XYZ file of C-alpha atoms in Angstrom:
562
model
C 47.817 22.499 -35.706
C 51.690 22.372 -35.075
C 52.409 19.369 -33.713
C 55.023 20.594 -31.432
C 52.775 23.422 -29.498
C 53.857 23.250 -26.380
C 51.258 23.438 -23.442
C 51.671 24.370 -19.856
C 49.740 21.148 -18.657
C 50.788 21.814 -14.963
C 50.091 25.700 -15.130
C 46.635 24.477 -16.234
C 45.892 22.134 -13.704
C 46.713 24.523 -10.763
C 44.733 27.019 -11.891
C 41.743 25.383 -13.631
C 38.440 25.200 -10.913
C 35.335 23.705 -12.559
C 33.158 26.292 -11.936
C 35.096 27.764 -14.922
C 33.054 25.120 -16.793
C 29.990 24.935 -15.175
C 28.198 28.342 -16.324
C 28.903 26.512 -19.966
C 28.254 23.283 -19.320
C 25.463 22.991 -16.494
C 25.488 19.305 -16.950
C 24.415 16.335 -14.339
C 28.270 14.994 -14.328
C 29.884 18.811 -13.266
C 27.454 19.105 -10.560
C 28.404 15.727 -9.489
C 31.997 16.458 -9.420
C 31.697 19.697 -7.748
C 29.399 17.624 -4.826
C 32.353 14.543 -4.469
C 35.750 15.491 -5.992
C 38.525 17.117 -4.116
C 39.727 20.623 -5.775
C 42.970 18.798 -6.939
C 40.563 16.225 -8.673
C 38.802 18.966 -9.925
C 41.657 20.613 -11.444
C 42.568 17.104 -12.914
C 38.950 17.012 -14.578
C 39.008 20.659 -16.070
C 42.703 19.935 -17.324
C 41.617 17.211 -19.055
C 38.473 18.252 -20.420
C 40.358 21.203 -21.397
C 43.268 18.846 -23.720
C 40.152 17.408 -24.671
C 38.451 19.635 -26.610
C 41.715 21.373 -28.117
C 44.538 19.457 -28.908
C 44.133 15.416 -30.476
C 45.260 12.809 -28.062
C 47.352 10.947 -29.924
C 49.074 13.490 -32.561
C 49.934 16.461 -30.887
C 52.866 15.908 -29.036
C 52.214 19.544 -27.056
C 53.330 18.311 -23.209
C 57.349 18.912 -22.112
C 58.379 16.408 -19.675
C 60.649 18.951 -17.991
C 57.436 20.631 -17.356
C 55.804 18.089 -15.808
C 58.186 15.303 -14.313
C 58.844 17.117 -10.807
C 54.888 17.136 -10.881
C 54.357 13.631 -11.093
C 56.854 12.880 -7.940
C 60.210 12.351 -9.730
C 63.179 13.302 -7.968
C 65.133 13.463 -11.077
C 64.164 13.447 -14.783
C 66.267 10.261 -16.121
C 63.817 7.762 -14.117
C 60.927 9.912 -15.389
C 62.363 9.314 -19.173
C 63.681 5.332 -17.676
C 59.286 5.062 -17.168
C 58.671 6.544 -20.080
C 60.911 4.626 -22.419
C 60.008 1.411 -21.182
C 56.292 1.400 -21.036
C 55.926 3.730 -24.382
C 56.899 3.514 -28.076
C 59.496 6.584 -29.230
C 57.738 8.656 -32.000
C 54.426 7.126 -31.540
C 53.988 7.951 -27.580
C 56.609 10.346 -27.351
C 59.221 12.098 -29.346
C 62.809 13.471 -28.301
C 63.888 16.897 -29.942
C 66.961 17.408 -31.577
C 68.949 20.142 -33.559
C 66.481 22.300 -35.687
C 63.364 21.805 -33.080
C 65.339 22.606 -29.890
C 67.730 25.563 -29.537
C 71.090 24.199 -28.875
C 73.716 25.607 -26.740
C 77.173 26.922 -28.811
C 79.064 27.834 -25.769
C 82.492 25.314 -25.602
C 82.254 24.641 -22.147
C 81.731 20.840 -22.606
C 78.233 20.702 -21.681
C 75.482 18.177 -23.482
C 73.311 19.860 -26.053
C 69.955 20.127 -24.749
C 67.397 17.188 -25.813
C 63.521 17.642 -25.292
C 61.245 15.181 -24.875
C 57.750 16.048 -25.888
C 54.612 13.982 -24.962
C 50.899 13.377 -26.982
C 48.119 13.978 -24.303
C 47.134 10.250 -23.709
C 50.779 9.410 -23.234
C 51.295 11.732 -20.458
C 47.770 10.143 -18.921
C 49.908 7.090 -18.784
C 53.138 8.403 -17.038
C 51.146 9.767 -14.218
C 49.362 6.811 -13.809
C 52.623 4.476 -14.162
C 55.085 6.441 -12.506
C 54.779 5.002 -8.794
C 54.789 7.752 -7.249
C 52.409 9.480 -4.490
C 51.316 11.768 -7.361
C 50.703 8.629 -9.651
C 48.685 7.230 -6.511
C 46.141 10.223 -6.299
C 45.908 10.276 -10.306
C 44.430 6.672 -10.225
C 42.026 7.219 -7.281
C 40.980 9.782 -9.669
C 40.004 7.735 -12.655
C 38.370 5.256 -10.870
C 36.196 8.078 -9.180
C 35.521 9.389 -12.474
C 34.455 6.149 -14.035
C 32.060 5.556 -10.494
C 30.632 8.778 -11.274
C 30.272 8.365 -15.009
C 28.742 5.224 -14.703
C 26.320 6.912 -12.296
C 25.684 9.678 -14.581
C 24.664 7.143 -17.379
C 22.291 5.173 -15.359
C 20.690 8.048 -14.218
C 20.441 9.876 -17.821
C 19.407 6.489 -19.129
C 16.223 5.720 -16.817
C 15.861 9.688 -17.388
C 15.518 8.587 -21.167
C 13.656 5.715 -20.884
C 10.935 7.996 -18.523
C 10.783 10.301 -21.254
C 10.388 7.848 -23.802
C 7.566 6.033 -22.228
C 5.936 9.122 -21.440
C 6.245 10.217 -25.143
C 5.027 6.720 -26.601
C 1.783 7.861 -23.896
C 1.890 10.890 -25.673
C 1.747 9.411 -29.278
C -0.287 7.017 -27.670
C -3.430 9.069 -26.756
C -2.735 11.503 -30.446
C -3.033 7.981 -32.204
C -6.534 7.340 -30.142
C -7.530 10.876 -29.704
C -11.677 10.848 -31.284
C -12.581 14.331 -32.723
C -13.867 16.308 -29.656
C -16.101 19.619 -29.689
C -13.109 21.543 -28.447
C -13.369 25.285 -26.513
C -15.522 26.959 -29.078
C -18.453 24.706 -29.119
C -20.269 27.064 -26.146
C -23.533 28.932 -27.322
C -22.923 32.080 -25.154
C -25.777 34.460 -24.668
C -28.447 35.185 -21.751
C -30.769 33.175 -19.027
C -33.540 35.489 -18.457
C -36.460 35.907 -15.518
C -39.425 36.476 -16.886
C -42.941 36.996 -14.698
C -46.169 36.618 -16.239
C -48.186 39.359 -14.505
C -51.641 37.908 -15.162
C -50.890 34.796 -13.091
C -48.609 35.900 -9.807
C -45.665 34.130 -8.567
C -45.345 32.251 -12.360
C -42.044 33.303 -13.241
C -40.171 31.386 -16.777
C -36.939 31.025 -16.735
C -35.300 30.477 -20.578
C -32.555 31.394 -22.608
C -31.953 33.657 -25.710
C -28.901 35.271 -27.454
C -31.275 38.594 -27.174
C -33.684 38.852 -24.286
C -35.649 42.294 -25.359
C -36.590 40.048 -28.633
C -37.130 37.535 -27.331
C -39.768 38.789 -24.657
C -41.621 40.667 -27.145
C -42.248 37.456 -29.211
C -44.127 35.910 -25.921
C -47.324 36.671 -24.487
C -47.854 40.345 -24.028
C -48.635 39.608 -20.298
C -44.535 39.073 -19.547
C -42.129 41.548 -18.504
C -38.257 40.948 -18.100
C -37.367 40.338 -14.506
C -33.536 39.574 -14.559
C -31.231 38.323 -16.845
C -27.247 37.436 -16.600
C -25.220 36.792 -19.385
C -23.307 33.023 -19.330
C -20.389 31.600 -22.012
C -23.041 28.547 -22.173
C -26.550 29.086 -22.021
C -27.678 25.557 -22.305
C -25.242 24.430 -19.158
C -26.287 27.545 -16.966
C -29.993 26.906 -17.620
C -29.690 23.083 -17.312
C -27.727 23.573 -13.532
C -30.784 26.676 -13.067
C -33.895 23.936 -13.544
C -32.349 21.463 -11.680
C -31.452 23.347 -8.519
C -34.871 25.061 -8.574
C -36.819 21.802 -9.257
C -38.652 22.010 -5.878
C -40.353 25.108 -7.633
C -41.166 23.795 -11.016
C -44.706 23.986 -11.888
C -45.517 20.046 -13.364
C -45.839 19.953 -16.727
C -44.354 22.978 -17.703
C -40.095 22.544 -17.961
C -39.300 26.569 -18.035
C -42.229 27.640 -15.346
C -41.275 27.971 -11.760
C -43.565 29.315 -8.754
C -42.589 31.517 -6.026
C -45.176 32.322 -3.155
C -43.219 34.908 -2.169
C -40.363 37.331 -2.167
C -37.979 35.271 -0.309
C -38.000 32.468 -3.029
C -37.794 35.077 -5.907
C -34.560 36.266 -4.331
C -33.188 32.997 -3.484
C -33.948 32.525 -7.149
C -32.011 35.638 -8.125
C -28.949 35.213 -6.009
C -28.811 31.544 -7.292
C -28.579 32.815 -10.747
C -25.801 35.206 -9.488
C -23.915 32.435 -7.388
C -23.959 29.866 -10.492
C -22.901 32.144 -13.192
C -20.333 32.968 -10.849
C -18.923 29.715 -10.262
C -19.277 28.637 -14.030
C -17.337 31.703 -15.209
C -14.355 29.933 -13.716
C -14.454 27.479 -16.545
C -15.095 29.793 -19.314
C -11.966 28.937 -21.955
C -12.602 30.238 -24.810
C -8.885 28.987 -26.044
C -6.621 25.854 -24.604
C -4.320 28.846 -23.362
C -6.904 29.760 -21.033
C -7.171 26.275 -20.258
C -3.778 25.062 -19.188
C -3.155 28.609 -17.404
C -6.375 27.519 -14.978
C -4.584 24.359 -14.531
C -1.283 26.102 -13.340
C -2.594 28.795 -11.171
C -4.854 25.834 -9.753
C -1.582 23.438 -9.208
C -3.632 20.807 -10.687
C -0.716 18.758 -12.217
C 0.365 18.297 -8.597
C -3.040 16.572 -7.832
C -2.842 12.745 -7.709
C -5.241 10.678 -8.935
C -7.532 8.234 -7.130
C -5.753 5.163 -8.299
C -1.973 6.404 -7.342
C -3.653 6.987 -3.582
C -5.562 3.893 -3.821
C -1.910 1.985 -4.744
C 0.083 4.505 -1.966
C -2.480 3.104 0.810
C -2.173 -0.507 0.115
C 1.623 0.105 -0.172
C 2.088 1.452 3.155
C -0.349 -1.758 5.145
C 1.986 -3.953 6.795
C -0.386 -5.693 8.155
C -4.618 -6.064 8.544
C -7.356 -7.372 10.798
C -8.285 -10.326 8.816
C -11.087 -11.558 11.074
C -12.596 -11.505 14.827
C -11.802 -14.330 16.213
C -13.057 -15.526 19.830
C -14.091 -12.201 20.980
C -10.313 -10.561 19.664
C -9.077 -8.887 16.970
C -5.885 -10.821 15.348
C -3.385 -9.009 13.660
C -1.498 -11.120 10.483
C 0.007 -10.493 7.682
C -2.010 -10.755 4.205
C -1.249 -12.618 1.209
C -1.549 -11.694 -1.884
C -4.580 -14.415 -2.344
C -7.732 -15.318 -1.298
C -8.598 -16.655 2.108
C -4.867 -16.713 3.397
C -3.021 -14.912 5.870
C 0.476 -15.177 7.954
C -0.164 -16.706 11.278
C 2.550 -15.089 13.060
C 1.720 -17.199 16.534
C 2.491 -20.313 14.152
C 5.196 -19.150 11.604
C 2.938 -20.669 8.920
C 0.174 -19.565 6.348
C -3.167 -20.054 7.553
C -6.256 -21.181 4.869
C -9.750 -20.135 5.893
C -12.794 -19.845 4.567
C -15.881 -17.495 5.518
C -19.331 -19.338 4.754
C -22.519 -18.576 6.439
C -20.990 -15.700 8.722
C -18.380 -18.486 10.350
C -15.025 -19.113 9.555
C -13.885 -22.378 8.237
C -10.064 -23.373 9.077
C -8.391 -25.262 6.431
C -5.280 -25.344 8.179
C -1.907 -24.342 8.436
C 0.755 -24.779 5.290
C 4.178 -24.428 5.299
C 3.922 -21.482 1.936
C 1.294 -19.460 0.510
C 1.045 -20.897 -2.490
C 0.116 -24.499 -0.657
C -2.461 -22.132 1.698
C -3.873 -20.736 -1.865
C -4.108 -23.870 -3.535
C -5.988 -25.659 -0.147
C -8.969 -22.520 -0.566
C -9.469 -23.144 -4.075
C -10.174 -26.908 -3.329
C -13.040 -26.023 -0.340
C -14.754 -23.246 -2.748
C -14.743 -25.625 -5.341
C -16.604 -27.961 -3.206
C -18.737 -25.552 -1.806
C -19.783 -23.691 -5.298
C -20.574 -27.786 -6.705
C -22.700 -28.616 -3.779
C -24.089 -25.683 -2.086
C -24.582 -23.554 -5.421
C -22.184 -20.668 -3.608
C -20.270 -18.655 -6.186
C -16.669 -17.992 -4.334
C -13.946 -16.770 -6.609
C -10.818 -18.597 -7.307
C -7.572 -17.763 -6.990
C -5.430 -17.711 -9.829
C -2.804 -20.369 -10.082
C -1.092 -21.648 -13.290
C -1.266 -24.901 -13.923
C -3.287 -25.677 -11.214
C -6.557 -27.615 -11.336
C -8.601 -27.639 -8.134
C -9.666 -31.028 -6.898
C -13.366 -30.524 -4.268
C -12.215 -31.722 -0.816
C -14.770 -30.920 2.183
C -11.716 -30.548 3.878
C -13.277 -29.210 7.782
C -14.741 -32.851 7.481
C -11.737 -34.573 6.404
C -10.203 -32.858 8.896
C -12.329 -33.929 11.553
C -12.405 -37.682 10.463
C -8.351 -37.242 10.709
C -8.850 -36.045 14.173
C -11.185 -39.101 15.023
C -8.907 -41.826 13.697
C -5.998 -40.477 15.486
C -7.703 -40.688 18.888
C -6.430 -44.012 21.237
C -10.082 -45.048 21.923
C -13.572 -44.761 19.858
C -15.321 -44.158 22.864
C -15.723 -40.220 24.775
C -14.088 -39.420 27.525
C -11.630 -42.569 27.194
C -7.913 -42.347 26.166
C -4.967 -44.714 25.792
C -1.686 -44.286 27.832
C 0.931 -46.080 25.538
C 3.927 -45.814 28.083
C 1.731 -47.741 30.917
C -0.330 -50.026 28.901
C -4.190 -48.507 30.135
C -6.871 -46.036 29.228
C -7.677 -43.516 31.136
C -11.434 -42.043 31.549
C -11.553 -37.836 32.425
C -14.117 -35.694 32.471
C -14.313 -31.891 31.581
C -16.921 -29.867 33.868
C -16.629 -25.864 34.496
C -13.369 -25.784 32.067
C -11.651 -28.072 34.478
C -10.611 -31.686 33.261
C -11.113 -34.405 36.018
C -9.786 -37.959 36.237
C -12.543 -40.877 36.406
C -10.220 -43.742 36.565
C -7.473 -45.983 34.823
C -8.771 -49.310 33.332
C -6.932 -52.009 31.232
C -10.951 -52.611 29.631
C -11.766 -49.858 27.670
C -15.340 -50.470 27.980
C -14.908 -50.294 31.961
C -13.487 -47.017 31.303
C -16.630 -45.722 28.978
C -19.400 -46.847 31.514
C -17.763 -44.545 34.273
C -17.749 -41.631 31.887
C -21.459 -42.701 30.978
C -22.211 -42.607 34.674
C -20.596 -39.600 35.585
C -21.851 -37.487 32.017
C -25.518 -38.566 33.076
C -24.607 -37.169 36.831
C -24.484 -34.387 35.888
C -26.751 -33.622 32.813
C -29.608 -34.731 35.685
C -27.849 -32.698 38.530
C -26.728 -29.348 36.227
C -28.425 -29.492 33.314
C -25.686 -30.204 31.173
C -25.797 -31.576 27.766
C -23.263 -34.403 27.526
C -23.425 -36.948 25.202
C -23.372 -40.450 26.163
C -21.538 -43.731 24.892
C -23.427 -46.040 22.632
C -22.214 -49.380 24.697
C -24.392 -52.531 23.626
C -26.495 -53.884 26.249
C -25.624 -51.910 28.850
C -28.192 -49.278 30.471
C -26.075 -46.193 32.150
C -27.207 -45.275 35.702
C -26.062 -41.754 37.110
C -23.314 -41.512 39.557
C -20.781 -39.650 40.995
C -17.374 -40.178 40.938
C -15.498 -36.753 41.725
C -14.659 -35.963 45.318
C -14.359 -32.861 45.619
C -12.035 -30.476 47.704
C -15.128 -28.863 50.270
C -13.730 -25.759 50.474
C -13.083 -25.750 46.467
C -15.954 -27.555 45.584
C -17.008 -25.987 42.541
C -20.843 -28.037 42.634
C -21.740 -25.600 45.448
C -20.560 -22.840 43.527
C -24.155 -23.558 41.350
C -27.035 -24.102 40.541
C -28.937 -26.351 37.878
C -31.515 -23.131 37.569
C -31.193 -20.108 34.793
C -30.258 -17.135 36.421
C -29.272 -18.594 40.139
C -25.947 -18.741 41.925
C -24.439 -19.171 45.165
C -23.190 -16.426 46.857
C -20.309 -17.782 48.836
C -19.668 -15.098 51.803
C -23.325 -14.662 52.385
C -24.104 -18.590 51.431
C -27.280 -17.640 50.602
C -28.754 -18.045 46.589
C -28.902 -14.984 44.160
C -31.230 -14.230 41.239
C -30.135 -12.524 38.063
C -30.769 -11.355 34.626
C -28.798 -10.291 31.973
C -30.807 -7.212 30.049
C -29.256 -4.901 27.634
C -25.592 -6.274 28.676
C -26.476 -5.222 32.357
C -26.625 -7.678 35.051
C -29.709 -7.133 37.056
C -29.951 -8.117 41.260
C -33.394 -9.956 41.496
C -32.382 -10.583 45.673
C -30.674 -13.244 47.678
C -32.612 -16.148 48.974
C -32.116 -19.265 51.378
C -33.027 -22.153 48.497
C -32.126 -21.931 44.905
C -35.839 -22.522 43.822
C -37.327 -19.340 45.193
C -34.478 -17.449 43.709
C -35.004 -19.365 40.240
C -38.879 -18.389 41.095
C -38.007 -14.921 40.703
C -35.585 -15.095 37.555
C -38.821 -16.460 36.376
C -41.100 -13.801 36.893
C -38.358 -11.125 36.082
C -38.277 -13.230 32.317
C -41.610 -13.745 32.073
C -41.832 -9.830 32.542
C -39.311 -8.920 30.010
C -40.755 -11.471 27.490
C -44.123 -9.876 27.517
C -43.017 -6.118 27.327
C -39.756 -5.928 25.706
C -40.329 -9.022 23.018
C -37.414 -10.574 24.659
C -36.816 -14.726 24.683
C -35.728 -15.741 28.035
C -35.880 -19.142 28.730
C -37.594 -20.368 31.768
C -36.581 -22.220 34.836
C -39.143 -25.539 35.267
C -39.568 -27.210 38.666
């Protein structure tokens, strides 16, 4: 190639859209461009591409700077040459034309001869870019949008590669493992026949034969052919025959089916029709056949149980772990065992589920700490109890057995200001105080600098009222001291929850009509057994409403005793 071709760089730029390209080189970059670069930016990629492919780089000197210095943004060419001179090398960058290479002008009217400075492709790259000028501007927004999208293009062609990779090493893969299979020809094609043995009604056989008219002849002389229908696979269209018709199948006998009557004959027949039917849909004689089923039946589309299993698990934010007091609590799973996100305490919870209740194991500050506290009670529980929980997997972690609920509630115990129920220390005023809890209210019983003082008024006031409402509180063990009952709540009268009561099962005080009702719970319905003036006729007739209910409907009421 002539060195000193001269090429129209800006004539090609102007008039140079990439779609020019794009019917020859449908690429992934082109389509990109087209989507994000301006048309100037365009023009800029399809002149270069163009230079690219025809001319070397660095050799041919085929650009004019007097075509293309107005183009860049010079107002003049000498600071277009002033650029070019100082940031390039003369007849390595650029060359000047002289003499034989240029025309030169004979007239003697004391004008210069002309000189021509030509330019190598890469060289003229580095004019626009250096020149300063608004052109020069746009020119470098340009290369740096071509290098973003290039280095888009590669990422994208690369994971493209890699995909195709892995899926061929799958390929090679399953070839390398592939066991010798029977393949599409291994079918026995022929006939399932209907036979009837006219000596013994409703006996009909049902067999197979690659010629049914032989193959009748050859048994008893008795048969005649009922109805045949000719399968791809005799043995599979049989097998799926006897099985459906089972209910008919005469013990004993694997091919010999009774009918009673015309109706099961023809549910016979059109059963034979139906399933040769369906099984014709599979009948590939060649792997053609097969993979054209598979694309009229969009069966590539299909997704398999394991990608739904992994989409559904993806898309849970969060799970009902457990009922809890009568409510459903919403947390966040962890990926182990036994531990959730308490969102209520901003901390992973530890429980365990052992005889159908839930064991807390308390709140941890990360998962991993939640994890590790579960493996420890499981441990414990699989050495002593001979339960078989599963682990969760930790590295380097060996699980040490901790009953922890009991730890726990020794913790709780030692961190209490007094040994004795119902009693409490008050640090700031130097005295324990004794309280009571009765109908989910807490009520004071006094303030005592003796903490035993304090314990015998629970003692007294615990005993009140396990005699007087047949509660179950448990008493102090105080040496040599025997509790007597006693009161000491005062009550509000007209809040007085003691006359909202009554000691009885199934009695309560009805506080407009101040008169005593009988109840019973049955089948999650409260039952009105009347209103009366004392609380022991009305816990009379709970009675006799339980007793009643106990004898006919095997219930277990328990009964009020006077």
């Amino acid at each position: 190639m002539d060195n000193f071709q001269r090429l129209d760089i800006v004539n090609l730029i102007n008039n140079s859209p990439v779609s020019k390209l794009s019917t020859e080189f449908q690429t992934n970059l082109l389509h990109k461009i087209q989507e994000t670069f301006t048309d100037d930016q365009q023009q800029l990629f399809v002149a270069s591409f163009y230079t690219y492919l025809n001319y070397n780089s660095k050799t041919d000197f085929v650009i004019d700077l007097d075509k293309v210095w107005k183009w860049i943004g010079f107002s003049r060419k000498d600071p277009a040459k002033r650029t070019l001179e100082k940031h390039f090398t003369t007849n390595i960058d650029y060359k000047c034309l002289l003499h034989n290479s240029v025309e030169q002008n004979n007239e003697t009217r004391g004008g210069h001869n002309q000189e021509q400075v030509m330019l190598n492709i890469e060289t003229f790259k580095g004019l626009c870019m250096l020149a300063g000028t608004k052109k020069s501007k746009e020119i470098r927004q340009y290369y740096l949008k071509l290098e973003e999208l290039l280095q888009d293009t590669m990422k994208e062609e690369s994971e493209a590669l890699k995909l195709q990779l892995e899926q061929q090493n799958k390929k090679i893969e399953l070839l390398e493992n592939k066991p010798h299979t029977y393949g599409f020809s291994s079918w026995k094609n022929g006939y399932v026949y209907l036979v009837t043995d006219i000596s013994k009604p409703g006996h009909y056989k049902i067999g197979m034969a690659t010629n049914t008219e032989k193959r009748v002849r050859n048994l008893n002389t008795a048969y005649y052919l009922y109805y045949e229908v000719e399968v791809y696979d005799t043995e599979l269209f049989e097998r799926t025959i006897h099985n459906i018709l089972q209910p008919f199948n005469i013990k004993g006998r694997k091919e010999w089916f009774y009918f009673s009557n015309e109706t099961q004959l023809k549910y016979a027949i059109d059963l034979m029709d139906k399933v040769c039917l369906f099984l014709n849909k599979f009948n590939f004689t060649t792997n053609e056949k097969f993979l054209e089923y598979v694309t009229n039946n969009n069966i590539t589309n299909k997704r398999l149980p394991n990608e739904i299993k992994s989409e559904t698990n993806e898309n849970i934010q969060e799970t009902n772990v457990y009922k809890l007091t009568g409510q459903q609590t919403y947390n966040r799973t962890g990926t182990y065992k036994g531990v959730c996100f308490s969102i209520e305490k901003q901390k992973w919870k530890a429980e365990l589920k052992k005889d159908y209740k839930i064991n807390f194991l308390g709140y941890y500050d990360t998962e991993l700490d939640a994890a590790k506290a579960y493996n420890n009670y499981a441990t414990f529980l699989n050495q002593n109890d001979n339960t078989n929980y599963t682990l969760n997997e930790i590295p380097d972690f060996v699980p040490t057995p901790i009953d922890i609920p009991t730890v726990t509630k020794k913790e709780i115990l030692n961190q209490k200001s007094s040994k004795f129920r119902g009693v409490s220390f008050n640090s700031q005023r130097q005295y324990y105080n004794s309280a009571i809890k009765f109908k989910n209210k807490s009520y004071n019983l006094c303030q005592n600098v003796d903490e035993i003082q304090c314990a015998k008024i629970y003692n007294q006031q615990a005993l009140y009222f396990n005699n007087q409402y047949g509660t179950n509180y448990q008493l102090n063990d105080i040496p040599d001291y025997q509790t007597e009952e006693k009161n000491h709540i005062v009550f509000d009268k007209k809040k007085n929850p003691l006359e909202n009561t009554s000691k009885f099962y199934g009695v309560s005080l009805h506080k407009n009509l101040n008169k005593y009702r009988a109840y019973i719970v049955y089948n999650k319905k409260q039952l009105n057994l009347g209103l009366f003036t004392s609380d022991i006729e009305a816990a009379k007739a709970y009675n006799e409403k339980a007793k009643e209910l106990n004898d006919n409907s095997n219930k277990k009421y328990k009964l009020n005793t006077f």
